[in-house]
Amino acid sequence: MHIKDAVFLEDLCPKFRLRQWRKSIHKFTGKCCIYCGKPSESIDHVIPRSQGGLSTTENCVPACLSCNGNKSDENALYWYRRQKFYDPRRAMAVRAWLDGDLRLAIRLLQWANPNFKVNNKNYEKDESEYKAA
Ligand SMILES: [Zn+2]
């Protein structure tokens, strides 16, 4: 009875799943904006929804409010090139993220910011599951 209730609860509350998903995305970068390295306060669509971008992990990156607002409805890769804080390693990280290669993306971000500390628990778990499959 309780288990059934729990399943129902999740179906009735997609917001709960959404919150978990958002949390895990921020964890990947240690809660840092993928573009500038400031604390990430939002999730940004690399390819904006207005251009057909989906709300998938590959297309959603942690971003600070400033970058997210400034970028607005533009494709992130084009927008990022024009920024003062442009860093080719971060640009590569965004591209890798978009390709679904989070492992490479995280490595590039670590390279761009040596102080980058990340709680990789989620990420390592994903990897071991991948190996097991
Ligand atoms: Zn930023």
GROMACS .gro file of C-alpha atoms and ligand atoms in nm:
model
  134
    1MET     CA    1   0.000   0.000   0.000
    2HIS     CA    2   0.276   0.239   0.095
    3ILE     CA    3   0.483   0.152  -0.210
    4LYS     CA    4   0.185   0.215  -0.435
    5ASP     CA    5   0.128   0.546  -0.264
    6ALA     CA    6   0.486   0.645  -0.334
    7VAL     CA    7   0.456   0.567  -0.703
    8PHE     CA    8   0.139   0.768  -0.717
    9LEU     CA    9   0.302   1.053  -0.537
   10GLU     CA   10   0.577   1.076  -0.797
   11ASP     CA   11   0.330   1.061  -1.081
   12LEU     CA   12   0.126   1.332  -0.922
   13CYS     CA   13   0.427   1.546  -0.842
   14PRO     CA   14   0.651   1.570  -1.147
   15LYS     CA   15   0.796   1.878  -0.978
   16PHE     CA   16   0.973   1.649  -0.733
   17ARG     CA   17   1.154   1.471  -1.017
   18LEU     CA   18   1.232   1.801  -1.182
   19ARG     CA   19   1.389   1.928  -0.863
   20GLN     CA   20   1.607   1.616  -0.831
   21TRP     CA   21   1.713   1.649  -1.192
   22ARG     CA   22   1.802   2.017  -1.150
   23LYS     CA   23   2.003   1.935  -0.839
   24SER     CA   24   2.201   1.666  -1.018
   25ILE     CA   25   2.286   1.905  -1.304
   26HIS     CA   26   2.424   2.163  -1.062
   27LYS     CA   27   2.625   1.891  -0.890
   28PHE     CA   28   2.812   1.805  -1.208
   29THR     CA   29   2.989   2.142  -1.210
   30GLY     CA   30   3.010   2.184  -0.834
   31LYS     CA   31   2.734   2.446  -0.855
   32CYS     CA   32   2.935   2.667  -1.088
   33CYS     CA   33   2.820   2.844  -1.401
   34ILE     CA   34   2.956   2.650  -1.699
   35TYR     CA   35   3.027   2.976  -1.884
   36CYS     CA   36   3.195   3.200  -1.626
   37GLY     CA   37   3.252   2.987  -1.315
   38LYS     CA   38   3.036   3.196  -1.081
   39PRO     CA   39   2.780   3.019  -0.861
   40SER     CA   40   2.513   2.861  -1.079
   41GLU     CA   41   2.168   2.979  -0.981
   42SER     CA   42   1.977   2.857  -1.283
   43ILE     CA   43   1.963   2.603  -1.562
   44ASP     CA   44   2.031   2.731  -1.910
   45HIS     CA   45   1.929   2.574  -2.241
   46VAL     CA   46   2.239   2.561  -2.465
   47ILE     CA   47   2.010   2.552  -2.768
   48PRO     CA   48   1.716   2.771  -2.667
   49ARG     CA   49   1.372   2.620  -2.658
   50SER     CA   50   1.265   2.875  -2.921
   51GLN     CA   51   1.512   2.706  -3.160
   52GLY     CA   52   1.391   2.357  -3.084
   53GLY     CA   53   1.624   2.286  -2.789
   54LEU     CA   54   1.494   2.020  -2.554
   55SER     CA   55   1.491   2.013  -2.176
   56THR     CA   56   1.730   1.719  -2.163
   57THR     CA   57   2.046   1.688  -1.953
   58GLU     CA   58   2.255   1.726  -2.272
   59ASN     CA   59   2.096   2.061  -2.355
   60CYS     CA   60   2.072   2.198  -2.001
   61VAL     CA   61   2.375   2.342  -1.826
   62PRO     CA   62   2.423   2.513  -1.490
   63ALA     CA   63   2.447   2.889  -1.538
   64CYS     CA   64   2.451   3.198  -1.322
   65LEU     CA   65   2.157   3.436  -1.355
   66SER     CA   66   2.374   3.694  -1.527
   67CYS     CA   67   2.484   3.460  -1.809
   68ASN     CA   68   2.141   3.307  -1.842
   69GLY     CA   69   1.969   3.644  -1.868
   70ASN     CA   70   2.233   3.795  -2.090
   71LYS     CA   71   2.228   3.504  -2.333
   72SER     CA   72   1.851   3.510  -2.351
   73ASP     CA   73   1.726   3.335  -2.667
   74GLU     CA   74   2.059   3.283  -2.837
   75ASN     CA   75   2.250   2.965  -2.912
   76ALA     CA   76   2.501   2.944  -2.625
   77LEU     CA   77   2.798   2.852  -2.842
   78TYR     CA   78   2.760   3.167  -3.053
   79TRP     CA   79   2.680   3.387  -2.758
   80TYR     CA   80   2.970   3.261  -2.550
   81ARG     CA   81   3.230   3.347  -2.815
   82ARG     CA   82   3.155   3.718  -2.775
   83GLN     CA   83   3.190   3.727  -2.397
   84LYS     CA   84   3.484   3.890  -2.220
   85PHE     CA   85   3.524   3.585  -2.000
   86TYR     CA   86   3.536   3.353  -2.303
   87ASP     CA   87   3.760   3.054  -2.237
   88PRO     CA   88   3.809   2.799  -2.518
   89ARG     CA   89   3.825   2.519  -2.260
   90ARG     CA   90   3.485   2.613  -2.128
   91ALA     CA   91   3.353   2.641  -2.483
   92MET     CA   92   3.476   2.287  -2.545
   93ALA     CA   93   3.314   2.178  -2.221
   94VAL     CA   94   2.979   2.319  -2.336
   95ARG     CA   95   3.017   2.134  -2.665
   96ALA     CA   96   3.107   1.808  -2.490
   97TRP     CA   97   2.810   1.852  -2.258
   98LEU     CA   98   2.585   1.904  -2.559
   99ASP     CA   99   2.723   1.580  -2.706
  100GLY     CA  100   2.629   1.403  -2.384
  101ASP     CA  101   2.992   1.350  -2.284
  102LEU     CA  102   2.965   1.488  -1.930
  103ARG     CA  103   3.287   1.318  -1.831
  104LEU     CA  104   3.485   1.514  -2.087
  105ALA     CA  105   3.292   1.832  -2.004
  106ILE     CA  106   3.382   1.804  -1.637
  107ARG     CA  107   3.745   1.736  -1.718
  108LEU     CA  108   3.761   2.048  -1.936
  109LEU     CA  109   3.601   2.255  -1.661
  110GLN     CA  110   3.857   2.126  -1.415
  111TRP     CA  111   4.127   2.229  -1.656
  112ALA     CA  112   3.977   2.577  -1.692
  113ASN     CA  113   3.954   2.618  -1.317
  114PRO     CA  114   4.213   2.438  -1.103
  115ASN     CA  115   4.017   2.528  -0.789
  116PHE     CA  116   3.718   2.344  -0.928
  117LYS     CA  117   3.597   2.100  -0.669
  118VAL     CA  118   3.312   1.875  -0.747
  119ASN     CA  119   3.105   1.627  -0.562
  120ASN     CA  120   3.136   1.350  -0.815
  121LYS     CA  121   2.925   1.096  -0.635
  122ASN     CA  122   2.643   1.114  -0.888
  123TYR     CA  123   2.880   1.111  -1.175
  124GLU     CA  124   3.085   0.813  -1.052
  125LYS     CA  125   2.770   0.619  -0.989
  126ASP     CA  126   2.662   0.682  -1.347
  127GLU     CA  127   2.994   0.563  -1.476
  128SER     CA  128   2.996   0.238  -1.281
  129GLU     CA  129   2.645   0.167  -1.400
  130TYR     CA  130   2.763   0.229  -1.750
  131LYS     CA  131   3.051  -0.019  -1.712
  132ALA     CA  132   2.822  -0.280  -1.563
  133ALA     CA  133   2.584  -0.257  -1.858
  134ZN      ZN  134   2.791   3.282  -1.559
   0.00000   0.00000   0.00000
